[in-house]
mmCIF file of C-alpha atoms in Angstrom:
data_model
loop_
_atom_site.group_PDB
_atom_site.id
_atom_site.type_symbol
_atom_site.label_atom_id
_atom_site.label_comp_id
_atom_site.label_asym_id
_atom_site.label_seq_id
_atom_site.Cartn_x
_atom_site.Cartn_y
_atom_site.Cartn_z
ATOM 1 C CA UNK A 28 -50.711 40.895 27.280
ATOM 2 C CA UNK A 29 -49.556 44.187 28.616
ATOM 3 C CA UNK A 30 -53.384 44.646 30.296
ATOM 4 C CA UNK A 31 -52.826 41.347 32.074
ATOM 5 C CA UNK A 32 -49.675 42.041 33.031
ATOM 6 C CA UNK A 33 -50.311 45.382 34.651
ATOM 7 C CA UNK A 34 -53.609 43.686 36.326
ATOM 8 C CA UNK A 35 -51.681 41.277 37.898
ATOM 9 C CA UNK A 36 -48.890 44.473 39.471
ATOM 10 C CA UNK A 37 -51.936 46.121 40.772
ATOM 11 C CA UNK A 38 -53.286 42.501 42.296
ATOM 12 C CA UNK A 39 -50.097 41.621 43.870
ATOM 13 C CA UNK A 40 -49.536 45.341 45.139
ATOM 14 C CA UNK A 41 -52.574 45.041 46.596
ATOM 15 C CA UNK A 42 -52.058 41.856 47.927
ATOM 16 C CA UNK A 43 -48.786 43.216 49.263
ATOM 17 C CA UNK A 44 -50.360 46.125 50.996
ATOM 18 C CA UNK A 45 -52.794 43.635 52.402
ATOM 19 C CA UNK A 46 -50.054 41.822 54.097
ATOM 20 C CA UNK A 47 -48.124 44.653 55.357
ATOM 21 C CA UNK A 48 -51.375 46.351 56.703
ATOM 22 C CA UNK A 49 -52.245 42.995 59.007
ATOM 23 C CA UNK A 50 -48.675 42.909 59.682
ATOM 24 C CA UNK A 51 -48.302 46.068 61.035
ATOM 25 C CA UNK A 52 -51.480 45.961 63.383
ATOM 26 C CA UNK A 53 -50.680 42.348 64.798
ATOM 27 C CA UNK A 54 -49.001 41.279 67.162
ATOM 28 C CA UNK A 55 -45.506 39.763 66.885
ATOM 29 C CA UNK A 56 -43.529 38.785 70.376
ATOM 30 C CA UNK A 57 -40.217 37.517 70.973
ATOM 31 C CA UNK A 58 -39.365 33.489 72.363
ATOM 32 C CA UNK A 59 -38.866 35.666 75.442
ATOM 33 C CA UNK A 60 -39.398 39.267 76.476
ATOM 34 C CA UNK A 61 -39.524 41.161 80.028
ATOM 35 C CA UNK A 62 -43.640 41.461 80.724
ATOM 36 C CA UNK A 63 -44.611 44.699 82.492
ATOM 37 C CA UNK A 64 -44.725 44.953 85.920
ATOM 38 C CA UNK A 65 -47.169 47.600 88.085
ATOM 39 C CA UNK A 66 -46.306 47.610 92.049
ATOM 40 C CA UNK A 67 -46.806 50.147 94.365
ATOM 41 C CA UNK A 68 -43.736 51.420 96.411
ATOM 42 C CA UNK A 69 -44.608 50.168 99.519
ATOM 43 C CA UNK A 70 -45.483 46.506 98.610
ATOM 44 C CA UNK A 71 -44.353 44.260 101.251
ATOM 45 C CA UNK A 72 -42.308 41.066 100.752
ATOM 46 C CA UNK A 73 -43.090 37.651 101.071
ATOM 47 C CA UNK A 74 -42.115 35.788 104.149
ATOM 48 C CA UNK A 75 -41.275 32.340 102.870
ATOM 49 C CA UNK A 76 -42.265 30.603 105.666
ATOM 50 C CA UNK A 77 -45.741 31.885 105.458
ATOM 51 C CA UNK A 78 -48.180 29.611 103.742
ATOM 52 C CA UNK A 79 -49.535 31.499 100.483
ATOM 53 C CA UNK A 80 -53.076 30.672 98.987
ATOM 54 C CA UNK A 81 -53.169 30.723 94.757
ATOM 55 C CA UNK A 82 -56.493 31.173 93.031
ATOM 56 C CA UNK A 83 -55.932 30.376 89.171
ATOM 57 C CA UNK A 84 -59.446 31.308 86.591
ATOM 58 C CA UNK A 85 -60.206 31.157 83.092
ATOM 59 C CA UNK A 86 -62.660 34.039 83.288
ATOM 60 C CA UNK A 87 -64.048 34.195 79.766
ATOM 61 C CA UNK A 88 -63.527 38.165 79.587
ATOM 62 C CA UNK A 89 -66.264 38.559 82.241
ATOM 63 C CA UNK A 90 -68.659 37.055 80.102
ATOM 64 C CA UNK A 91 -70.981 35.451 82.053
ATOM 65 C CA UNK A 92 -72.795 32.069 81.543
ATOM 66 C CA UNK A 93 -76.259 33.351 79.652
ATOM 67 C CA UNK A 94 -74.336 32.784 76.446
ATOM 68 C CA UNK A 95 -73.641 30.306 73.863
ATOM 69 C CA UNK A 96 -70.844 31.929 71.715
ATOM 70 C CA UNK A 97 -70.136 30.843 68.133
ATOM 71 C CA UNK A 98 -66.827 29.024 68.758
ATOM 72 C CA UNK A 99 -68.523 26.866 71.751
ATOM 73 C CA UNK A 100 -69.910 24.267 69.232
ATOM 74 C CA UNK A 101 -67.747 21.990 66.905
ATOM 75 C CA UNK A 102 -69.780 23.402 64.180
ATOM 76 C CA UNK A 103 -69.113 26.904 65.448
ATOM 77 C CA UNK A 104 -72.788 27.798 64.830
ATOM 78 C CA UNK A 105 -73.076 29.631 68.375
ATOM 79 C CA UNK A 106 -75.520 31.794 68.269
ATOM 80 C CA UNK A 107 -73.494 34.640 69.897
ATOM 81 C CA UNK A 108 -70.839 37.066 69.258
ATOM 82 C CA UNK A 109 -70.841 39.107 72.107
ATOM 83 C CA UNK A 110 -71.789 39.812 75.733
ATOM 84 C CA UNK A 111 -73.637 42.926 76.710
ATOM 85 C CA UNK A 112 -72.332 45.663 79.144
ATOM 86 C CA UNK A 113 -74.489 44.430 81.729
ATOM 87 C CA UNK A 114 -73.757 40.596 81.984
ATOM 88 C CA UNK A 115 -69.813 42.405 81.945
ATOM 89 C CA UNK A 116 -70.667 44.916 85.089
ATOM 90 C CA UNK A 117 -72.294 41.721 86.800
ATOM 91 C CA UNK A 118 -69.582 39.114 85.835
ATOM 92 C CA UNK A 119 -67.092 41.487 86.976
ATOM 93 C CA UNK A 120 -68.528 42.086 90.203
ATOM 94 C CA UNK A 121 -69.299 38.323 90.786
ATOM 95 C CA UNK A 122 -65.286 37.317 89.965
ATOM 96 C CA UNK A 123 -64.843 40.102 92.452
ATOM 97 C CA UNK A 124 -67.287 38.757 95.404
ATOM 98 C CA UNK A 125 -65.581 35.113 94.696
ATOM 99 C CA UNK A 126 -61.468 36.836 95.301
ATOM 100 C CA UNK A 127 -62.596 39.019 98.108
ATOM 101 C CA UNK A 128 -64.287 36.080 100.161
ATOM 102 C CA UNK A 129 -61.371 33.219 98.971
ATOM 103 C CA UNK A 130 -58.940 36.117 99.917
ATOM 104 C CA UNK A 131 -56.394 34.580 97.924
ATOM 105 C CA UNK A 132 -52.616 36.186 98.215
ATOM 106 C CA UNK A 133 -52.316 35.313 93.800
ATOM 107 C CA UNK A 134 -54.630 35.605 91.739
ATOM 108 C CA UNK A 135 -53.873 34.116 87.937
ATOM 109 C CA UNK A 136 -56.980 35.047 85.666
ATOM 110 C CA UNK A 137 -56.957 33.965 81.583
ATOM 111 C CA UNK A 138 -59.289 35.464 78.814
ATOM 112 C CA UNK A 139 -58.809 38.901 79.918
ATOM 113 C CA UNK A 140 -59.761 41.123 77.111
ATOM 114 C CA UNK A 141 -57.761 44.434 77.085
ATOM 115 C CA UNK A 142 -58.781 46.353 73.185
ATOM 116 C CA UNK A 143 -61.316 44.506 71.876
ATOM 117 C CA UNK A 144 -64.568 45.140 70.189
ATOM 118 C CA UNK A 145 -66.122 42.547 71.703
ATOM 119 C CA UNK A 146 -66.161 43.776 74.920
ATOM 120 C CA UNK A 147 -66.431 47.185 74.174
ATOM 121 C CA UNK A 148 -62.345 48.179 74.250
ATOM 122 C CA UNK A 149 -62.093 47.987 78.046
ATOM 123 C CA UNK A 150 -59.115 47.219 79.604
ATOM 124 C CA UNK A 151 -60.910 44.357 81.692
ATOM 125 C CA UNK A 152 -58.064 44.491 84.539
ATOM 126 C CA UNK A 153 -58.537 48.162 84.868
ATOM 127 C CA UNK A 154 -62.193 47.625 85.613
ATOM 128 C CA UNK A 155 -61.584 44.849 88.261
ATOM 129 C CA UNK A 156 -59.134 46.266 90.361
ATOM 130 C CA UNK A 157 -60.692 48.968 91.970
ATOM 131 C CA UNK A 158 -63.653 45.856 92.842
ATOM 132 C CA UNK A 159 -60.857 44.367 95.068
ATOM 133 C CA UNK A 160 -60.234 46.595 97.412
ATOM 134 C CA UNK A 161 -56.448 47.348 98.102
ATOM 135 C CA UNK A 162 -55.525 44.133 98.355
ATOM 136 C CA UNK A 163 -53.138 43.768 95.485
ATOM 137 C CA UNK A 164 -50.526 46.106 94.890
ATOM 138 C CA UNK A 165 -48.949 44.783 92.430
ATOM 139 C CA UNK A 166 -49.615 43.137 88.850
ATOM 140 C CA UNK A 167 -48.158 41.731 85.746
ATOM 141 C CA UNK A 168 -49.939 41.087 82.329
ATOM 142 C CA UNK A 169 -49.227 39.376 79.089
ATOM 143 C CA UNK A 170 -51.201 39.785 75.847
ATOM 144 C CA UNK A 171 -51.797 36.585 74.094
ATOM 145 C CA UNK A 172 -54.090 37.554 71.001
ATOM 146 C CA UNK A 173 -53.843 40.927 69.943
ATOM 147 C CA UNK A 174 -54.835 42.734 66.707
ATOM 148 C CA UNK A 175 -56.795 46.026 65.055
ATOM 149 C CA UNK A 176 -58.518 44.227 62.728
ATOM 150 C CA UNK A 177 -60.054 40.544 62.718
ATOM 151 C CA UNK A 178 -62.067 39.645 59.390
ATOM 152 C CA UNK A 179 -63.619 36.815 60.588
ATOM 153 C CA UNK A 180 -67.199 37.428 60.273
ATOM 154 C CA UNK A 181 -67.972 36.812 63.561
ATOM 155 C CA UNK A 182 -65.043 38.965 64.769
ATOM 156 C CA UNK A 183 -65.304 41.868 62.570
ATOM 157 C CA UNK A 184 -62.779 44.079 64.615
ATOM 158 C CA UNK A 185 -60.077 44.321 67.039
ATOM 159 C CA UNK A 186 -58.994 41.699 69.388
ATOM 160 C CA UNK A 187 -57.295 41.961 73.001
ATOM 161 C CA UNK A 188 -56.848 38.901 75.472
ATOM 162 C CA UNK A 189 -54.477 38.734 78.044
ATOM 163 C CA UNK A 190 -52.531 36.745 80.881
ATOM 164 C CA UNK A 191 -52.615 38.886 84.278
ATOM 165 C CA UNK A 192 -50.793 38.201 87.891
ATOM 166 C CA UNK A 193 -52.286 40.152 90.784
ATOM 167 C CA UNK A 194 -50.003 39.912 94.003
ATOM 168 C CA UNK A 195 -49.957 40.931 97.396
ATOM 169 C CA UNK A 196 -46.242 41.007 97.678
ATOM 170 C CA UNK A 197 -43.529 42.559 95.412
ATOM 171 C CA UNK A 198 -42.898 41.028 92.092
ATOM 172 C CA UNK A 199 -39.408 42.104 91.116
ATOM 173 C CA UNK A 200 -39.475 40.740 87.380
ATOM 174 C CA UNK A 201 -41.689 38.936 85.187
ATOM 175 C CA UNK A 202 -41.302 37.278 82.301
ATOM 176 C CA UNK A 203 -43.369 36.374 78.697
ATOM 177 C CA UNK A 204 -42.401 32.898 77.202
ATOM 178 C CA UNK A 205 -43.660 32.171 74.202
ATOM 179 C CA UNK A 206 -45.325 29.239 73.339
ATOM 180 C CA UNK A 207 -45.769 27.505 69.704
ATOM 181 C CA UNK A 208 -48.363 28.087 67.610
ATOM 182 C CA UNK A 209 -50.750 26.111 65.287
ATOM 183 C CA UNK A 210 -49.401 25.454 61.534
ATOM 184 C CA UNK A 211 -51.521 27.731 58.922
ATOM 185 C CA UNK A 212 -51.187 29.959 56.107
ATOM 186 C CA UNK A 213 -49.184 33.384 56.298
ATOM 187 C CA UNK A 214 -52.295 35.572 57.047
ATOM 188 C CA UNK A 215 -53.846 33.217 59.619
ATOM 189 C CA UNK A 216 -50.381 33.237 61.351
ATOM 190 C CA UNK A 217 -50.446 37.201 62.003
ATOM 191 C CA UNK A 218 -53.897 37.021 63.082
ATOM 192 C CA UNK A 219 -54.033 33.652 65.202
ATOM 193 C CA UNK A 220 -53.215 33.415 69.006
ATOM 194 C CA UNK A 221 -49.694 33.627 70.119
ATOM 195 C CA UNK A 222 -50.317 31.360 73.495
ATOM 196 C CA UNK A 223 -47.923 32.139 76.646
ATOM 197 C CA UNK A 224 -46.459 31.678 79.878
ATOM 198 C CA UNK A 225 -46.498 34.864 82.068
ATOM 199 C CA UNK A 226 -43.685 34.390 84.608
ATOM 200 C CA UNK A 227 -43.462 36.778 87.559
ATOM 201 C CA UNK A 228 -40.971 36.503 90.295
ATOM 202 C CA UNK A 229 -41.917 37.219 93.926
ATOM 203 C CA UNK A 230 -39.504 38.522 96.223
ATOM 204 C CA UNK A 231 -39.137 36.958 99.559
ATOM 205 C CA UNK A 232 -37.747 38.230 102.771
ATOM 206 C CA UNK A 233 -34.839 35.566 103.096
ATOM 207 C CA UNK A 234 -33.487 37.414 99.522
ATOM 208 C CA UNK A 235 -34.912 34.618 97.137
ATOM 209 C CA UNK A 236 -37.750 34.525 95.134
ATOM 210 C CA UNK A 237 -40.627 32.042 94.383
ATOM 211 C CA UNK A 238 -41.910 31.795 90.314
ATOM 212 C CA UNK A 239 -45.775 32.223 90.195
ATOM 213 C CA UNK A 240 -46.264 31.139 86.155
ATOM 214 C CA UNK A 241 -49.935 31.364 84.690
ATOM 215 C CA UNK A 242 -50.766 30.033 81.192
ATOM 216 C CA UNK A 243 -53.393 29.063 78.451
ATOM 217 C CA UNK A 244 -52.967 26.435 75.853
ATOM 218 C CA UNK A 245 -54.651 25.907 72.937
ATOM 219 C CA UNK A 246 -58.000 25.002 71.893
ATOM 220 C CA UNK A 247 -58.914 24.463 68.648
ATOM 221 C CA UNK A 248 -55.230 22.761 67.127
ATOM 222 C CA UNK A 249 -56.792 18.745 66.390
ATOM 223 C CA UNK A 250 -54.456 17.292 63.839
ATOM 224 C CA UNK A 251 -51.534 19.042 64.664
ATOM 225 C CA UNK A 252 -48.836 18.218 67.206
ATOM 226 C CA UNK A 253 -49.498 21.644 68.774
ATOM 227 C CA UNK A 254 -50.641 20.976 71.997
ATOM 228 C CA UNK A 255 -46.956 18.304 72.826
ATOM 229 C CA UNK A 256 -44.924 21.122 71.136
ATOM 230 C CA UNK A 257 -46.404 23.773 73.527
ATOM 231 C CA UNK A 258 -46.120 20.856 77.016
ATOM 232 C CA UNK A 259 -42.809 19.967 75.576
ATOM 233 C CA UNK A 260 -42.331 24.064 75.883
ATOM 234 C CA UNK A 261 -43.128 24.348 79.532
ATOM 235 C CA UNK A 262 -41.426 21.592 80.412
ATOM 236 C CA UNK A 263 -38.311 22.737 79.335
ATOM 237 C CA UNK A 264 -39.589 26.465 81.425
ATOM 238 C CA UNK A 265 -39.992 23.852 84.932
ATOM 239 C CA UNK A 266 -36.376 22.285 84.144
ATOM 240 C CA UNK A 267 -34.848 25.283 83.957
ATOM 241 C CA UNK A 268 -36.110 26.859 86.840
ATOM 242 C CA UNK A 269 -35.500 23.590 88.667
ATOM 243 C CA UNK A 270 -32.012 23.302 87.722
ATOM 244 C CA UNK A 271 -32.056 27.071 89.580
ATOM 245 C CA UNK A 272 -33.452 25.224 92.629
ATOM 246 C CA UNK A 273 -35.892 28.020 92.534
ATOM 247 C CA UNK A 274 -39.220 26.783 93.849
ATOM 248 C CA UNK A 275 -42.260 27.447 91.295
ATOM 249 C CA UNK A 276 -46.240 27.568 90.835
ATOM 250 C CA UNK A 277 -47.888 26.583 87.669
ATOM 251 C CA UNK A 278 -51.342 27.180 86.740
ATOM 252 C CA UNK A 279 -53.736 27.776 84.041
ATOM 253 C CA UNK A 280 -56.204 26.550 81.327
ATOM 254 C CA UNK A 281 -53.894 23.695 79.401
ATOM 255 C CA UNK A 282 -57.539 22.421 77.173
ATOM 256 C CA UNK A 283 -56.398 19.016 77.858
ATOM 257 C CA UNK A 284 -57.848 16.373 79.885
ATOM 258 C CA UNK A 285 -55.921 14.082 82.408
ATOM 259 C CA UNK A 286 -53.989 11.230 81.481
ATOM 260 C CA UNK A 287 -56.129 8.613 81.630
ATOM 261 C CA UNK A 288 -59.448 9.982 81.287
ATOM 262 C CA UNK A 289 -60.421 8.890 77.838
ATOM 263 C CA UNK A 290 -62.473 11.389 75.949
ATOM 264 C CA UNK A 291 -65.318 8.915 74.511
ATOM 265 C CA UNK A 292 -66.535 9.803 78.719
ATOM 266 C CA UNK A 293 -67.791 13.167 77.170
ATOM 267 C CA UNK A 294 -70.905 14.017 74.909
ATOM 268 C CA UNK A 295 -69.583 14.050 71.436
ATOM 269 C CA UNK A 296 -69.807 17.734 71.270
ATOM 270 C CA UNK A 297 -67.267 17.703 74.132
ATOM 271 C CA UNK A 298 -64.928 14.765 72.756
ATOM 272 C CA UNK A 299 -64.204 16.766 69.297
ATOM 273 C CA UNK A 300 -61.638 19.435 70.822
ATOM 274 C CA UNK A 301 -59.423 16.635 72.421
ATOM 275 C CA UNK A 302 -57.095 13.925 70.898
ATOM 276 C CA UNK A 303 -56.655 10.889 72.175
ATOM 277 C CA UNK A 304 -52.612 11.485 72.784
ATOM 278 C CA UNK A 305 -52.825 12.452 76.580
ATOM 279 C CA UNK A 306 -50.128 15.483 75.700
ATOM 280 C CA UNK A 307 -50.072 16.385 79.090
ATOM 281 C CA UNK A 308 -48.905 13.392 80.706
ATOM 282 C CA UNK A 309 -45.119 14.596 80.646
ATOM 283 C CA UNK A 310 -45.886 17.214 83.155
ATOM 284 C CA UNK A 311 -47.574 14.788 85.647
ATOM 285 C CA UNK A 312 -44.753 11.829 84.801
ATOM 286 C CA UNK A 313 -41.900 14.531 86.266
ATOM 287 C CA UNK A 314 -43.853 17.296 88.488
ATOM 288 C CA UNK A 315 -46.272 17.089 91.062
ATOM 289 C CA UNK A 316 -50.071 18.271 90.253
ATOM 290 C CA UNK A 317 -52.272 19.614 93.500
ATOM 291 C CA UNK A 318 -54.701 16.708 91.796
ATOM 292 C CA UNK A 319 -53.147 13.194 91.297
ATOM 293 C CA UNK A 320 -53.969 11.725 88.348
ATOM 294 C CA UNK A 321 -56.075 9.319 90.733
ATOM 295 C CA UNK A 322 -57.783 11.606 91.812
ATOM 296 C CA UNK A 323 -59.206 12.933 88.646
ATOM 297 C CA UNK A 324 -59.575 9.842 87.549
ATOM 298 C CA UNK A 325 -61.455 8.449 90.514
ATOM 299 C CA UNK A 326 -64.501 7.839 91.926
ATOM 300 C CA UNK A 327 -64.474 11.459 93.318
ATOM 301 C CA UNK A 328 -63.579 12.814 90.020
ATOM 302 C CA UNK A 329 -66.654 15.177 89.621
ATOM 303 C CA UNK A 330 -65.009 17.187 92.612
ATOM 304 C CA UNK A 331 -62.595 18.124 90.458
ATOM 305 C CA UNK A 332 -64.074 19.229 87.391
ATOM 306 C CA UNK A 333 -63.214 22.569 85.895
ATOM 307 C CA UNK A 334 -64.774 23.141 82.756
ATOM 308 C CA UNK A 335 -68.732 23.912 82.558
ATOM 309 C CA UNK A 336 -69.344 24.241 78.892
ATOM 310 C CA UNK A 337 -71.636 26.709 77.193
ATOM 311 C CA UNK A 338 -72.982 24.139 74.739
ATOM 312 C CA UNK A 339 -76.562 23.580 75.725
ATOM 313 C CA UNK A 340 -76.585 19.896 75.101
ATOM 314 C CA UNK A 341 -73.936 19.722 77.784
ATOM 315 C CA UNK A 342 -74.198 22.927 80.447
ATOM 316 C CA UNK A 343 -72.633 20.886 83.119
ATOM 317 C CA UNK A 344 -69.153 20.559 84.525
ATOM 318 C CA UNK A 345 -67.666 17.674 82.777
ATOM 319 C CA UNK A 346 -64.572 17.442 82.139
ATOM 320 C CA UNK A 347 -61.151 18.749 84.102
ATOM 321 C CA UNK A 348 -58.614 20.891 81.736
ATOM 322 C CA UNK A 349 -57.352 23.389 83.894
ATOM 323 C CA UNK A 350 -54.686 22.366 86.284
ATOM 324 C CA UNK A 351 -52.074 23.722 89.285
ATOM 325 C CA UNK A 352 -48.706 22.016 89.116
ATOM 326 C CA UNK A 353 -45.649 23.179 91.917
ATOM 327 C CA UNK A 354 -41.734 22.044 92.024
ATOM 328 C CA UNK A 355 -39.811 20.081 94.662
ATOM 329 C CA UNK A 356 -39.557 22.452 98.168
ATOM 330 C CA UNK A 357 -43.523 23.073 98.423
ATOM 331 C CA UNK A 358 -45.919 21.200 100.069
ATOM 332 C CA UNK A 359 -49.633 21.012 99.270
ATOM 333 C CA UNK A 360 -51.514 21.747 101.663
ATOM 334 C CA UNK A 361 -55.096 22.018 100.309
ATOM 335 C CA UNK A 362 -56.592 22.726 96.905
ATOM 336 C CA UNK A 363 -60.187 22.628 95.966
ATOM 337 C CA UNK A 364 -62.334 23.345 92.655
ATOM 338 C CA UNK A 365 -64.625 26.203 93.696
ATOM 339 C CA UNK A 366 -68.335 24.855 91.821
ATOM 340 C CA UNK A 367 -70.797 26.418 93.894
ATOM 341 C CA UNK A 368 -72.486 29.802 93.952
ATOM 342 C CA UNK A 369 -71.275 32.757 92.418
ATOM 343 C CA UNK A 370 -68.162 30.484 91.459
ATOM 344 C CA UNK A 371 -70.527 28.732 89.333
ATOM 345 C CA UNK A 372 -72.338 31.546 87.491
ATOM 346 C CA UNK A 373 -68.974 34.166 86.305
ATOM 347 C CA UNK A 374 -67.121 31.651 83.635
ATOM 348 C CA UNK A 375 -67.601 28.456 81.095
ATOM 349 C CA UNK A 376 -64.684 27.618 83.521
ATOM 350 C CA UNK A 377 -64.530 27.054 87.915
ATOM 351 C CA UNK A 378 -61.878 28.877 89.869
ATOM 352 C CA UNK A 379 -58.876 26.723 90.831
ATOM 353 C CA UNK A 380 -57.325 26.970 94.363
ATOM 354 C CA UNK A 381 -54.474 25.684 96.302
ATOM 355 C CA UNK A 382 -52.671 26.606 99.931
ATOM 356 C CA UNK A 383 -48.899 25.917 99.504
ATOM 357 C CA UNK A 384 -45.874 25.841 102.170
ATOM 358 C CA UNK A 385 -42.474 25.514 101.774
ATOM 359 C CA UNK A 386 -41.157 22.118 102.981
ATOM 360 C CA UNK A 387 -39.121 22.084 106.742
#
């Protein structure tokens, strides 16, 4: 009896240490936390009667489109873990050809890795940055997965993934709302994806400010109410800001498809990450989307795909998931789905862009 007894101290010390180990080298954010902020002294302010020109990209840490990773099949038997340096140092330069000729004045880019193993522990908006010139002084960033040790078997190491903001014009503040997570057991919870909203305030020359916000849901959270916890969550972000009549830019990867557009359209490899709940539609019932739910339900629909899965039995654009939404006191003025050329080739995702004004 005493044997058994001190077996099961030295198990549950053990398991103790376990738990404060992965605590202590994951990552644990606040509902709501000041995000850091990089601008240069002389970064000029925003005249806010100029039009300004948002680019928004799921950039799959400058991955390229040669791969098919594990988690890219429902069965997650992708053969591949990793990209190489190379396909990096070309996707990177590629992303960079596609900003520098769009010329875009924001630029909101998801998936980028900052720390992990994966991609060899580069800070991935370090290495861009210097590949676009001087034309954004400024830049916030968000971390959204972050931890020194993974033990998934087809992690094996540290993880890094971020939200970044690259301006042309003075961000004064920025933000990091938290989003909900998936349901799961006290490890998994350290080590899963804490999804958020990067908020960053741009200062304009009549001494307000316009709200750029850049986000990416979640992906692999069937069964669970996740994904109308996390709209219900940035919905109550756009009221707020609203009730501030301050005028606001949403964009991102949300991994859900448009009202409307029923998932038994995709290949069944497709269909499996999506319910058939249409979370989203709260956000196009109350705010206005750059793409009517018309439109991507149309006969033009294909125009506005975003997503070009790495599955094999798919490799096409199929399907839209990311999205640009913008508050009362901004006008649309165009907004496109980049698919063609080097556009095409950087990302399992297409670039997103829209020209906004502010209304007379």
């Amino acid at each position: 009896m005493k044997l058994l007894k001190r077996l099961l101290i030295v198990i549950l010390s053990f398991l103790a240490l376990l738990l404060l180990i992965i605590y202590f080298t994951t990552f644990h954010p606040s509902e709501l936390q000041e995000a850091s902020v990089n601008c240069e002294s002389n970064a000029p302010i925003l005249d806010s009667a100029k039009q300004i020109k948002l680019l928004s990209w799921n950039v799959q840490y400058f991955a390229g489109k040669n791969r098919v990773f594990w988690y890219d099949v429902p069965d997650e038997s992708g053969p591949d873990t990793a990209p190489s340096r190379e396909e990096v140092e070309n996707t990177l330069k590629k992303v960079a050809n596609v900003i520098l000729e769009q010329n875009p004045d924001f630029v909101l880019f998801q998936e980028v890795d900052d720390g992990a193993k994966k991609t060899y522990n580069e800070d991935q908006a370090e290495r861009i940055l210097p590949l676009l010139s001087d034309l954004y002084p400024c830049r916030t960033e968000a971390f959204y997965w972050k931890a020194g040790f993974v033990p998934h078997p087809k992690i094996l190491g540290s993880v890094g993934m971020k939200l970044t903001i690259f301006s042309k014009y003075k961000i004064v503040s920025a933000l990091r709302h938290q989003l909900p997570t998936p349901p799961a057991d006290p490890i998994t919870q350290q080590l899963q994806l804490k999804r958020a909203v990067l908020q960053a305030d741009i200062a304009t020359h009549d001494g307000k400010t316009i709200t750029i916000l850049n986000t990416h849901l979640d992906a692999f959270s069937m069964g669970t109410d996740t994904m109308h916890r996390q709209v219900a969550t940035i919905a109550k972000i756009l009221e707020t800001l609203d009730a501030k009549n301050m005028p606001w830019i949403l964009a991102g990867d949300f991994n859900l498809l448009p009202p409307g557009f029923s998932r038994s359209q995709l290949h069944p490899n497709g269909a499996f990450f999506y319910s058939d709940e249409e979370e989203i539609t709260p956000l196009f019932i109350k705010w206005n989307s750059t793409a009517t739910q018309e439109e991507l339900n149309g006969p033009n629909k294909e125009k506005f795909y975003t997503h070009v899965p790495n599955d094999p039995q798919i490799a096409k654009p199929d399907r839209t998931i990311d999205y640009i939404f913008y508050s009362r006191g901004l006008t649309k003025k165009e907004y496109k789905v980049l698919q063609e050329g080097e556009a095409a080739e950087a990302s399992d995702h297409l670039p997103l862009e829209a020209v906004f004004a502010s209304e007379e």
